[in-house]
């Protein structure tokens, strides 16, 4: 392992890191609102909607992210739906995010005391307003620490996109490694770059957890 | 109340209300009439159905049969109730809960203003103005910007009263408003309720505060096992209870 390997190859890896960050951000930006919608329908008083949603979520959580990714990139084109590798990765990770975060958010929504919901109805507020002003703001707040933890996992899972030729961090490290045969030092640098994002993110998660605990 | 009964209109009328949970009958054919401006206290042992009765008045619980009229707005238990009707019904009946149930993520002013904006359609400015007046009235003008968690239990309950009053209800329902408070904090809540009563608000109060029931209420209702055991002027029931069961209950609460 040598520092000169790192000095020579870090620009390629940094550009890969930037792709990883972008694909993760898009996946979370689409997946988490979708997760909230799923969480709300899974709590719906309408039985059919509730069961269908729970079924969809279970399938989504049961399927490995790698399989979803391959289906979107290699499977969908056979039915004439084609996305670039970047959007395939974002969509696949968004679907996994939606399935997992819906469970996290559902727990958060259920943590809002029923007495507050009752007070809102006693004030004549309609269900939609009670969700919007009372339940969702508090439920999401409770869910923020576990959501941040999950975001770290999705950032790491974005490395799976190297299997669909997306030039993200893992794939840049792999191709640089295979052309220089400096696998150990290049992959080591890639690992450090992942850690440079995930470790501070985990600290923030811990801080968020303590903050939330203060308000409860 | 000084006006003769015949000149006062009825604010709340319960007609043969029945409420069951499965096989268990919580309210067994309860009828009750509350005149405008009257303060009715409901007492009785736990499990007697007092809270359920109160919750049926503003339809937080749907009765299985009977008819409920609040400020001229009648609802039959069997009939389908639209959301619009439900909202209209609840607007005229303000409710105060044992556990306050303030919204902890909103500051005190927002707690009182939110429903004014969403239910009455007031502007933020008008709602906040009204909220400040009400906070002043319950003696908490300085708490507007605080969060509920920074207020004592007694203060929180007074805020909850202001929140309910903000919708200009015709009647106020209190479900053991002081039971979660230590005695001293309970007093400040009772003082606000006394004031409300003096101003002529129609009130139904489920309570274990016998002093309050005795001093403030115009009419006392004793409930046991889901039914009204006896009712009448509080002084009369306290001094000469008509039933052995009432006597036993009063002895138990007064001799504590």
Coordinates of C-alpha atoms in Angstrom, one line a residue:
Chain A
X1 CA 0.0 0.0 0.0
X2 CA 1.5 3.3 -0.9
X3 CA 0.5 6.9 -0.6
X4 CA 1.5 7.5 -4.2
X5 CA -1.2 5.1 -5.3
X6 CA -3.7 7.2 -3.4
X7 CA -2.3 10.5 -4.8
X8 CA -2.5 9.2 -8.4
X9 CA -5.9 7.7 -8.2
X10 CA -8.0 9.7 -5.8
X11 CA -9.6 12.0 -8.5
X12 CA -11.3 9.0 -10.1
X13 CA -12.5 7.8 -6.7
X14 CA -13.7 11.2 -5.7
X15 CA -15.8 11.4 -8.9
X16 CA -17.2 8.0 -8.0
X17 CA -18.0 9.2 -4.5
X18 CA -19.9 12.1 -5.9
X19 CA -22.0 9.7 -8.1
X20 CA -22.6 7.5 -5.0
X21 CA -23.8 10.6 -3.0
X22 CA -26.1 11.8 -5.8
X23 CA -27.7 8.4 -6.4
X24 CA -28.2 8.0 -2.6
X25 CA -29.7 11.5 -2.3
X26 CA -32.2 10.8 -5.2
X27 CA -33.1 7.4 -3.8
X28 CA -33.8 8.8 -0.4
X29 CA -35.6 11.9 -1.8
X30 CA -38.0 9.6 -3.7
X31 CA -38.1 6.7 -1.3
X32 CA -38.8 8.4 2.0
X33 CA -41.9 10.3 0.9
X34 CA -43.1 7.1 -0.7
X35 CA -42.4 5.3 2.6
X36 CA -44.6 7.9 4.4
X37 CA -47.4 7.3 1.9
X38 CA -47.1 3.5 2.5
X39 CA -47.0 4.1 6.3
X40 CA -50.2 6.1 6.1
X41 CA -52.0 3.5 4.0
X42 CA -50.8 0.8 6.3
X43 CA -52.5 2.6 9.2
X44 CA -55.6 3.3 7.1
X45 CA -59.0 2.4 8.6
X46 CA -59.9 0.9 5.1
X47 CA -59.1 -2.8 5.4
X48 CA -58.4 -3.6 1.8
X49 CA -56.0 -0.7 1.4
X50 CA -54.3 -1.7 4.6
X51 CA -53.8 -5.3 3.7
X52 CA -52.6 -4.5 0.1
X53 CA -50.1 -2.0 1.5
X54 CA -48.8 -4.4 4.1
X55 CA -48.4 -7.1 1.3
X56 CA -46.5 -4.7 -0.9
X57 CA -44.2 -3.6 1.9
X58 CA -43.4 -7.2 2.9
X59 CA -42.5 -8.1 -0.7
X60 CA -40.3 -5.0 -0.9
X61 CA -38.5 -5.8 2.4
X62 CA -38.2 -9.4 1.5
X63 CA -36.5 -8.8 -1.8
X64 CA -32.7 -8.1 -1.6
X65 CA -31.7 -4.7 -3.0
X66 CA -29.4 -6.3 -5.5
X67 CA -32.3 -8.3 -7.0
X68 CA -34.5 -5.2 -7.2
X69 CA -31.6 -3.4 -8.9
X70 CA -31.1 -6.1 -11.5
X71 CA -34.8 -6.3 -12.2
X72 CA -35.0 -2.6 -12.9
X73 CA -31.8 -2.4 -15.0
X74 CA -31.9 -5.8 -16.9
X75 CA -35.5 -6.9 -16.4
X76 CA -37.6 -3.9 -17.3
X77 CA -36.0 -3.3 -20.7
X78 CA -37.4 -6.7 -21.8
X79 CA -40.9 -5.0 -21.4
X80 CA -39.6 -1.9 -23.1
X81 CA -39.0 0.2 -20.0
X82 CA -35.4 1.4 -20.1
X83 CA -33.6 3.6 -17.6
X84 CA -30.0 4.7 -17.5
X85 CA -27.8 3.0 -15.0
X86 CA -28.0 6.1 -12.8
X87 CA -31.8 6.2 -12.7
X88 CA -32.1 2.4 -12.5
X89 CA -29.9 2.5 -9.3
X90 CA -31.9 5.5 -7.9
X91 CA -35.3 3.8 -8.6
X92 CA -34.2 0.4 -7.2
X93 CA -32.8 1.9 -4.0
X94 CA -35.8 4.2 -3.7
X95 CA -38.1 1.2 -3.8
X96 CA -36.1 -0.6 -1.1
X97 CA -36.0 2.7 0.9
X98 CA -39.8 3.1 0.6
X99 CA -40.5 -0.5 1.9
X100 CA -38.1 -0.2 4.9
X101 CA -38.9 3.4 5.9
X102 CA -42.6 2.8 5.7
X103 CA -42.2 0.4 8.7
X104 CA -40.0 2.9 10.5
X105 CA -42.5 5.7 9.9
X106 CA -45.5 3.6 10.8
X107 CA -43.9 3.0 14.2
X108 CA -43.4 6.7 14.6
X109 CA -47.0 7.5 13.6
X110 CA -48.3 5.0 16.1
X111 CA -46.2 6.5 18.9
X112 CA -48.3 9.7 18.8
X113 CA -50.6 9.4 21.8
X114 CA -54.2 8.6 20.9
X115 CA -55.4 11.2 23.4
X116 CA -54.0 14.0 21.1
X117 CA -55.9 12.5 18.1
X118 CA -59.0 12.4 20.3
X119 CA -58.5 16.0 21.4
X120 CA -58.2 17.1 17.8
X121 CA -61.4 15.4 16.8
X122 CA -63.1 16.8 19.9
X123 CA -62.1 20.2 18.5
X124 CA -63.9 19.4 15.3
X125 CA -60.8 18.9 13.2
X126 CA -61.3 16.5 10.3
X127 CA -59.0 13.4 10.0
X128 CA -56.9 14.9 7.2
X129 CA -56.1 18.0 9.3
X130 CA -55.3 15.8 12.4
X131 CA -52.9 13.8 10.3
X132 CA -51.3 16.8 8.7
X133 CA -50.9 19.0 11.8
X134 CA -50.8 16.6 14.8
X135 CA -49.8 13.0 13.8
X136 CA -47.3 13.4 10.9
X137 CA -45.2 16.2 12.4
X138 CA -44.7 14.2 15.6
X139 CA -44.5 10.8 14.1
X140 CA -41.8 11.8 11.6
X141 CA -39.9 13.5 14.4
X142 CA -39.8 10.3 16.4
X143 CA -38.6 8.4 13.3
X144 CA -35.8 10.8 12.4
X145 CA -32.9 8.9 14.2
X146 CA -33.8 5.5 12.7
X147 CA -34.3 7.1 9.3
X148 CA -30.9 8.6 9.5
X149 CA -29.4 5.2 10.4
X150 CA -31.2 3.7 7.4
X151 CA -29.9 6.5 5.1
X152 CA -26.4 5.3 6.0
X153 CA -27.2 1.8 5.0
X154 CA -28.6 2.9 1.7
X155 CA -25.5 4.9 1.0
X156 CA -23.5 1.7 1.5
X157 CA -25.9 -0.2 -0.6
X158 CA -25.4 2.2 -3.5
X159 CA -22.1 0.3 -4.0
X160 CA -24.3 -2.5 -5.4
X161 CA -24.8 -0.3 -8.5
X162 CA -21.3 -1.3 -9.7
X163 CA -23.1 -4.4 -11.0
X164 CA -25.0 -2.3 -13.5
X165 CA -21.9 -0.3 -14.6
X166 CA -22.8 2.9 -12.8
X167 CA -19.4 4.7 -12.3
X168 CA -19.9 5.2 -8.5
X169 CA -17.2 4.8 -5.9
X170 CA -17.1 1.0 -5.8
X171 CA -17.0 0.6 -9.5
X172 CA -14.4 3.3 -9.9
X173 CA -12.2 1.6 -7.3
X174 CA -12.7 -1.8 -9.0
X175 CA -11.8 -0.6 -12.4
X176 CA -8.8 1.4 -11.2
X177 CA -7.7 -1.6 -9.2
X178 CA -7.9 -3.9 -12.2
X179 CA -5.9 -1.6 -14.4
X180 CA -3.1 -0.9 -11.8
X181 CA -3.3 -4.2 -9.9
X182 CA -3.1 -2.1 -6.7
X183 CA -6.4 -3.6 -5.4
X184 CA -5.4 -3.4 -1.7
X185 CA -4.5 0.3 -1.6
X186 CA -7.3 1.4 -4.0
X187 CA -10.1 -0.6 -2.4
X188 CA -8.7 0.5 1.0
X189 CA -9.0 4.2 -0.1
X190 CA -12.6 3.5 -1.3
X191 CA -13.4 2.0 2.1
X192 CA -12.0 5.1 3.8
X193 CA -14.1 7.3 1.6
X194 CA -17.3 5.4 2.5
X195 CA -16.3 5.6 6.1
X196 CA -15.6 9.4 5.8
X197 CA -19.3 9.8 5.1
X198 CA -20.9 7.1 7.2
X199 CA -19.0 7.7 10.5
X200 CA -19.9 11.4 10.8
X201 CA -23.5 10.5 9.7
X202 CA -23.7 7.9 12.5
X203 CA -22.5 10.5 15.0
X204 CA -25.2 12.9 13.8
X205 CA -27.7 10.0 14.2
X206 CA -26.6 9.6 17.8
X207 CA -26.9 13.3 18.5
X208 CA -30.3 13.3 16.9
X209 CA -31.4 10.5 19.1
X210 CA -30.3 12.3 22.2
X211 CA -32.1 15.5 21.0
X212 CA -35.3 13.6 20.5
X213 CA -35.1 12.0 23.9
X214 CA -34.8 15.5 25.4
X215 CA -38.2 16.5 24.1
X216 CA -40.1 13.4 25.1
Chain B
X1 CA -79.6 29.9 38.4
X2 CA -82.1 32.5 39.1
X3 CA -84.4 32.2 36.0
X4 CA -87.3 29.8 36.4
X5 CA -86.8 26.5 34.7
X6 CA -89.6 27.1 32.2
X7 CA -87.9 30.1 30.7
X8 CA -84.6 28.4 29.9
X9 CA -84.1 26.3 26.8
X10 CA -82.5 22.9 26.9
X11 CA -78.8 22.8 26.0
X12 CA -78.2 19.1 26.2
X13 CA -80.8 16.3 26.0
X14 CA -80.0 12.7 26.2
X15 CA -82.8 10.4 25.4
X16 CA -82.5 6.6 26.4
X17 CA -78.9 6.4 25.5
X18 CA -77.4 2.9 25.4
X19 CA -73.7 2.0 24.9
X20 CA -72.3 -1.5 24.9
X21 CA -68.8 -2.8 24.5
X22 CA -69.5 -6.4 23.3
X23 CA -71.6 -8.0 26.0
X24 CA -70.9 -5.3 28.5
X25 CA -73.5 -2.6 28.8
X26 CA -71.7 0.6 29.8
X27 CA -74.7 2.9 29.5
X28 CA -78.0 1.4 30.2
X29 CA -80.8 3.6 28.9
X30 CA -79.6 6.9 30.3
X31 CA -81.7 10.1 29.9
X32 CA -80.5 13.4 31.0
X33 CA -81.5 17.0 30.4
X34 CA -79.2 20.0 30.9
X35 CA -80.7 23.5 30.7
X36 CA -78.8 26.5 29.2
X37 CA -76.5 28.0 31.7
X38 CA -76.8 25.1 34.1
X39 CA -73.8 23.4 35.7
X40 CA -74.3 19.6 36.1
X41 CA -71.9 17.5 38.1
X42 CA -71.8 13.8 37.5
X43 CA -70.4 11.7 40.4
X44 CA -70.2 8.0 41.1
X45 CA -67.8 5.1 41.5
X46 CA -65.3 4.2 38.7
X47 CA -66.8 2.0 36.0
X48 CA -70.2 3.7 36.4
X49 CA -70.1 5.0 32.8
X50 CA -69.6 8.7 33.7
X51 CA -66.8 9.3 31.2
X52 CA -68.5 7.3 28.5
X53 CA -71.6 9.3 29.0
X54 CA -69.6 12.5 28.5
X55 CA -67.9 11.1 25.5
X56 CA -71.2 10.2 23.9
X57 CA -72.4 13.8 24.2
X58 CA -69.8 15.0 21.7
X59 CA -69.8 11.7 19.8
X60 CA -66.3 10.6 20.6
X61 CA -68.2 7.4 21.4
X62 CA -71.1 6.4 19.2
X63 CA -74.0 5.2 21.3
X64 CA -75.8 2.0 20.2
X65 CA -79.2 3.5 20.6
X66 CA -80.9 6.6 21.8
X67 CA -80.8 10.2 20.7
X68 CA -78.4 13.0 21.7
X69 CA -79.3 16.7 21.2
X70 CA -76.7 19.4 21.8
X71 CA -77.7 23.1 21.3
X72 CA -80.6 22.0 19.1
X73 CA -78.5 19.7 17.0
X74 CA -79.9 16.2 17.3
X75 CA -78.2 12.9 16.4
X76 CA -79.9 9.5 16.4
X77 CA -77.7 6.6 17.3
X78 CA -78.8 4.4 14.5
X79 CA -78.5 6.9 11.7
X80 CA -75.5 7.5 9.5
X81 CA -73.6 10.6 10.6
X82 CA -71.7 12.5 7.9
X83 CA -68.3 14.1 8.7
X84 CA -69.9 17.5 8.3
X85 CA -72.5 16.8 10.9
X86 CA -69.9 15.3 13.2
X87 CA -67.8 18.5 13.0
X88 CA -70.9 20.7 13.5
X89 CA -71.9 18.7 16.5
X90 CA -68.4 18.8 18.1
X91 CA -68.0 22.5 17.5
X92 CA -70.8 23.3 19.9
X93 CA -69.5 21.0 22.6
X94 CA -66.0 21.8 24.0
X95 CA -64.2 19.0 25.7
X96 CA -61.6 19.0 28.5
X97 CA -59.8 15.7 29.2
X98 CA -58.3 14.3 32.4
X99 CA -54.9 14.1 30.7
X100 CA -55.0 17.6 29.1
X101 CA -54.0 16.2 25.7
X102 CA -52.3 19.3 24.5
X103 CA -50.2 19.1 21.3
X104 CA -46.6 18.9 22.6
X105 CA -44.9 19.9 19.3
X106 CA -46.8 23.2 19.1
X107 CA -46.3 26.2 21.4
X108 CA -49.1 27.3 23.7
X109 CA -50.5 29.9 21.3
X110 CA -50.5 27.4 18.3
X111 CA -52.3 24.9 20.5
X112 CA -55.2 27.3 20.9
X113 CA -55.1 28.8 17.4
X114 CA -54.8 25.7 15.3
X115 CA -58.4 24.5 15.4
X116 CA -59.7 28.1 15.1
X117 CA -57.9 28.3 11.7
X118 CA -58.8 24.8 10.5
X119 CA -62.3 24.5 11.9
X120 CA -63.7 28.1 12.1
X121 CA -61.6 29.3 9.1
X122 CA -60.2 32.3 11.0
X123 CA -57.0 33.9 9.8
X124 CA -53.8 33.3 11.7
X125 CA -53.9 36.9 13.0
X126 CA -57.5 36.7 14.2
X127 CA -57.0 33.3 15.8
X128 CA -53.8 34.4 17.6
X129 CA -55.6 37.5 18.9
X130 CA -58.5 35.5 20.2
X131 CA -56.0 32.9 21.7
X132 CA -54.2 35.7 23.6
X133 CA -57.4 37.0 25.0
X134 CA -58.3 33.5 26.2
X135 CA -54.8 32.9 27.7
X136 CA -55.2 36.2 29.5
X137 CA -58.6 35.0 30.8
X138 CA -57.1 31.8 32.3
X139 CA -54.3 33.8 33.7
X140 CA -51.5 32.5 31.4
X141 CA -50.9 35.5 29.1
X142 CA -47.1 35.1 29.7
X143 CA -47.0 31.4 28.5
X144 CA -48.0 32.1 24.8
X145 CA -44.6 31.3 23.4
X146 CA -43.8 28.3 25.7
X147 CA -44.2 24.7 24.9
X148 CA -46.7 22.6 26.9
X149 CA -43.9 20.5 28.5
X150 CA -42.6 23.7 30.2
X151 CA -45.9 24.3 31.9
X152 CA -47.2 22.7 35.1
X153 CA -50.1 20.3 35.0
X154 CA -52.5 23.0 36.3
X155 CA -51.3 25.4 33.6
X156 CA -51.6 22.8 30.9
X157 CA -55.2 22.1 31.9
X158 CA -56.0 25.8 31.9
X159 CA -54.5 26.0 28.4
X160 CA -56.7 23.0 27.4
X161 CA -59.7 24.9 28.7
X162 CA -58.7 28.0 26.6
X163 CA -58.2 25.7 23.6
X164 CA -61.8 24.4 23.9
X165 CA -63.3 27.8 24.5
X166 CA -61.6 29.2 21.4
X167 CA -64.2 27.4 19.2
X168 CA -67.0 29.4 21.0
X169 CA -68.8 26.2 22.2
X170 CA -72.3 26.3 23.5
X171 CA -71.5 23.7 26.2
X172 CA -68.4 22.6 27.9
X173 CA -67.7 19.0 28.9
X174 CA -65.1 18.3 31.6
X175 CA -63.9 14.7 32.1
X176 CA -62.3 14.6 35.6
X177 CA -60.3 17.7 34.8
X178 CA -58.4 17.7 38.1
X179 CA -57.9 14.0 38.7
X180 CA -54.3 14.0 37.2
X181 CA -53.3 17.0 39.3
X182 CA -52.0 17.3 42.8
X183 CA -54.5 19.2 45.0
X184 CA -52.9 22.6 44.9
X185 CA -52.7 22.7 41.1
X186 CA -56.2 21.3 40.9
X187 CA -57.4 24.5 42.7
X188 CA -56.3 26.8 40.0
X189 CA -58.2 24.8 37.4
X190 CA -61.3 24.7 39.6
X191 CA -61.1 28.5 39.9
X192 CA -61.2 28.9 36.2
X193 CA -64.1 26.5 36.0
X194 CA -66.0 28.5 38.7
X195 CA -65.5 31.7 36.7
X196 CA -66.9 30.0 33.6
X197 CA -69.9 28.9 35.5
X198 CA -70.4 32.4 36.9
X199 CA -70.4 33.7 33.4
X200 CA -73.3 31.4 32.5
X201 CA -71.5 28.7 30.5
X202 CA -73.4 25.4 30.3
X203 CA -71.2 22.8 31.8
X204 CA -71.2 19.1 32.4
X205 CA -68.5 18.0 34.8
X206 CA -67.5 14.5 35.7
X207 CA -65.6 14.9 38.9
X208 CA -64.4 13.4 42.2
X209 CA -64.2 16.9 43.7
X210 CA -67.1 16.8 46.0
X211 CA -66.6 20.4 47.2
X212 CA -66.8 21.7 43.7
X213 CA -69.9 19.5 42.9
X214 CA -71.5 20.9 46.1
X215 CA -70.6 24.6 45.7
X216 CA -70.7 25.1 42.0
X217 CA -73.1 22.7 40.4
X218 CA -76.8 23.4 40.0
X219 CA -77.7 19.8 39.5
X220 CA -76.0 16.7 40.7
X221 CA -76.3 13.3 39.0
X222 CA -75.2 10.1 40.7
X223 CA -74.3 7.3 38.3
X224 CA -73.8 3.7 39.3
X225 CA -73.5 0.7 37.0
X226 CA -74.2 2.6 33.8
X227 CA -77.4 4.2 35.0
X228 CA -78.5 7.3 36.8
X229 CA -79.2 6.2 40.3
X230 CA -80.5 9.6 41.5
X231 CA -80.3 13.3 40.6
X232 CA -81.3 16.5 42.1
X233 CA -80.0 19.7 43.9
X234 CA -76.6 18.9 45.3
X235 CA -77.3 20.1 48.8
X236 CA -80.2 17.7 49.0
X237 CA -78.3 14.7 47.8
X238 CA -75.3 15.4 50.0
X239 CA -77.4 15.8 53.1
X240 CA -80.1 13.2 52.4
X241 CA -79.0 10.7 49.8
X242 CA -82.0 8.7 48.5
X243 CA -80.2 5.4 48.1
X244 CA -78.0 3.3 50.3
X245 CA -75.5 3.0 47.4
X246 CA -75.2 6.8 47.2
X247 CA -74.7 7.0 50.9
X248 CA -71.9 4.4 50.7
X249 CA -70.2 6.2 47.9
X250 CA -70.4 9.7 49.5
X251 CA -69.1 8.3 52.8
X252 CA -66.2 6.7 51.0
X253 CA -65.2 9.9 49.2
X254 CA -65.9 12.4 52.0
X255 CA -64.1 10.4 54.7
X256 CA -60.8 10.0 52.9

